[in-house]
């Protein structure tokens, strides 16, 4: 069974958004914990969620880089984007804008026409 490049790109984009949203949740939880009421509920909720999303993003990025045949530079940029808050959204935008999340011409030629 072969996974199409379009599916790979879609999975990458979804995981990038989820990673960014969990970052926002974790930052909100840290704000409440350290500058607000002191409640740790947000950190306890979003800490593990963000950790899982981070690991999923790294795995999906490496798989997308292999499947979509990215060179070393875009792969390293996409991996580094997981560190700063909302960096995965910027990486997703850049990869999409530069055509790295679009199927290559030879891949499109092999896809069945519906």
CSV table of C-alpha atoms in Angstrom, one decimal:
chain,number,residue,atom,x,y,z
A,1,UNK,CA,0.0,0.0,0.0
A,2,UNK,CA,1.4,3.3,-1.0
A,3,UNK,CA,0.7,6.6,0.7
A,4,UNK,CA,0.2,9.5,-1.6
A,5,UNK,CA,2.3,12.7,-1.2
A,6,UNK,CA,-0.9,14.6,-0.7
A,7,UNK,CA,-1.8,12.5,2.4
A,8,UNK,CA,1.7,13.0,3.7
A,9,UNK,CA,1.5,16.7,3.3
A,10,UNK,CA,-2.0,16.8,5.0
A,11,UNK,CA,-0.8,14.8,8.0
A,12,UNK,CA,2.2,17.1,8.3
A,13,UNK,CA,0.0,20.2,8.3
A,14,UNK,CA,-2.5,18.7,10.8
A,15,UNK,CA,0.3,17.7,13.2
A,16,UNK,CA,2.0,21.1,12.9
A,17,UNK,CA,-1.3,22.9,13.8
A,18,UNK,CA,-1.9,20.5,16.8
A,19,UNK,CA,1.7,21.1,18.0
A,20,UNK,CA,1.2,24.9,17.9
A,21,UNK,CA,-2.2,24.7,19.6
A,22,UNK,CA,-0.8,22.6,22.5
A,23,UNK,CA,2.1,25.1,22.8
A,24,UNK,CA,-0.5,27.9,23.2
A,25,UNK,CA,-2.3,25.8,25.8
A,26,UNK,CA,0.9,25.1,27.7
A,27,UNK,CA,1.9,28.8,27.6
A,28,UNK,CA,-1.5,29.7,29.0
A,29,UNK,CA,-1.2,27.2,31.7
A,30,UNK,CA,2.3,28.5,32.6
A,31,UNK,CA,0.9,32.1,32.7
A,32,UNK,CA,-1.8,31.1,35.1
A,33,UNK,CA,0.6,29.1,37.2
A,34,UNK,CA,3.3,31.7,37.6
A,35,UNK,CA,1.5,35.0,37.1
A,36,UNK,CA,-2.1,34.2,37.9
A,37,UNK,CA,-3.9,32.2,40.5
A,38,UNK,CA,-1.1,29.6,40.9
A,39,UNK,CA,-3.3,26.8,39.6
A,40,UNK,CA,-1.2,24.0,37.9
A,41,UNK,CA,-4.2,22.5,36.1
A,42,UNK,CA,-3.3,24.0,32.8
A,43,UNK,CA,0.3,22.8,33.0
A,44,UNK,CA,-0.8,19.3,34.1
A,45,UNK,CA,-3.2,19.1,31.1
A,46,UNK,CA,-1.2,20.7,28.4
A,47,UNK,CA,2.3,19.5,29.4
A,48,UNK,CA,1.7,15.9,28.4
A,49,UNK,CA,-0.4,16.9,25.4
A,50,UNK,CA,2.3,19.2,24.1
A,51,UNK,CA,5.0,16.5,24.8
A,52,UNK,CA,3.1,14.0,22.7
A,53,UNK,CA,2.4,16.5,20.0
A,54,UNK,CA,6.1,17.5,19.9
A,55,UNK,CA,7.2,13.9,19.5
A,56,UNK,CA,4.5,13.3,16.9
A,57,UNK,CA,5.7,16.4,15.0
A,58,UNK,CA,9.3,15.3,15.0
A,59,UNK,CA,8.4,11.8,13.7
A,60,UNK,CA,6.0,13.1,11.1
A,61,UNK,CA,8.5,15.7,9.9
A,62,UNK,CA,11.2,13.0,9.4
A,63,UNK,CA,8.8,10.8,7.6
A,64,UNK,CA,7.5,13.7,5.4
A,65,UNK,CA,11.1,14.7,4.6
A,66,UNK,CA,11.9,11.2,3.4
A,67,UNK,CA,8.6,10.7,1.6
A,68,UNK,CA,8.5,14.1,-0.1
A,69,UNK,CA,12.3,14.1,-0.7
A,70,UNK,CA,13.2,17.2,1.1
A,71,UNK,CA,16.9,18.1,1.2
A,72,UNK,CA,18.7,18.6,4.5
A,73,UNK,CA,18.0,22.3,4.9
A,74,UNK,CA,14.2,22.2,4.8
A,75,UNK,CA,14.3,19.2,7.0
A,76,UNK,CA,16.4,20.9,9.6
A,77,UNK,CA,14.3,24.1,9.4
A,78,UNK,CA,11.1,22.1,10.0
A,79,UNK,CA,12.7,20.3,12.9
A,80,UNK,CA,14.0,23.5,14.5
A,81,UNK,CA,10.6,25.0,14.1
A,82,UNK,CA,9.3,22.8,16.8
A,83,UNK,CA,11.3,24.6,19.5
A,84,UNK,CA,9.8,28.2,19.5
A,85,UNK,CA,6.1,28.7,20.2
A,86,UNK,CA,4.1,28.6,16.9
A,87,UNK,CA,7.2,27.9,14.9
A,88,UNK,CA,5.5,24.8,13.3
A,89,UNK,CA,2.9,27.1,11.8
A,90,UNK,CA,5.7,29.3,10.2
A,91,UNK,CA,7.5,26.1,9.0
A,92,UNK,CA,4.2,24.8,7.5
A,93,UNK,CA,3.6,28.1,5.7
A,94,UNK,CA,7.2,28.2,4.4
A,95,UNK,CA,7.2,24.6,3.2
A,96,UNK,CA,3.8,25.1,1.5
A,97,UNK,CA,4.8,28.4,-0.1
A,98,UNK,CA,8.1,26.9,-1.5
A,99,UNK,CA,6.3,23.9,-2.9
A,100,UNK,CA,7.8,21.3,-0.6
A,101,UNK,CA,4.3,20.1,0.6
A,102,UNK,CA,3.0,19.8,-2.9
A,103,UNK,CA,3.3,16.6,-4.8
A,104,UNK,CA,6.1,16.5,-7.3
A,105,UNK,CA,5.3,16.5,-11.0
A,106,UNK,CA,6.3,12.8,-11.4
A,107,UNK,CA,4.2,11.9,-8.4
A,108,UNK,CA,1.2,13.7,-9.8
A,109,UNK,CA,1.6,11.8,-13.1
A,110,UNK,CA,1.3,8.5,-11.3
A,111,UNK,CA,-1.8,9.4,-9.4
A,112,UNK,CA,-5.1,8.1,-10.9
A,113,UNK,CA,-7.4,10.7,-12.3
A,114,UNK,CA,-10.9,10.5,-10.7
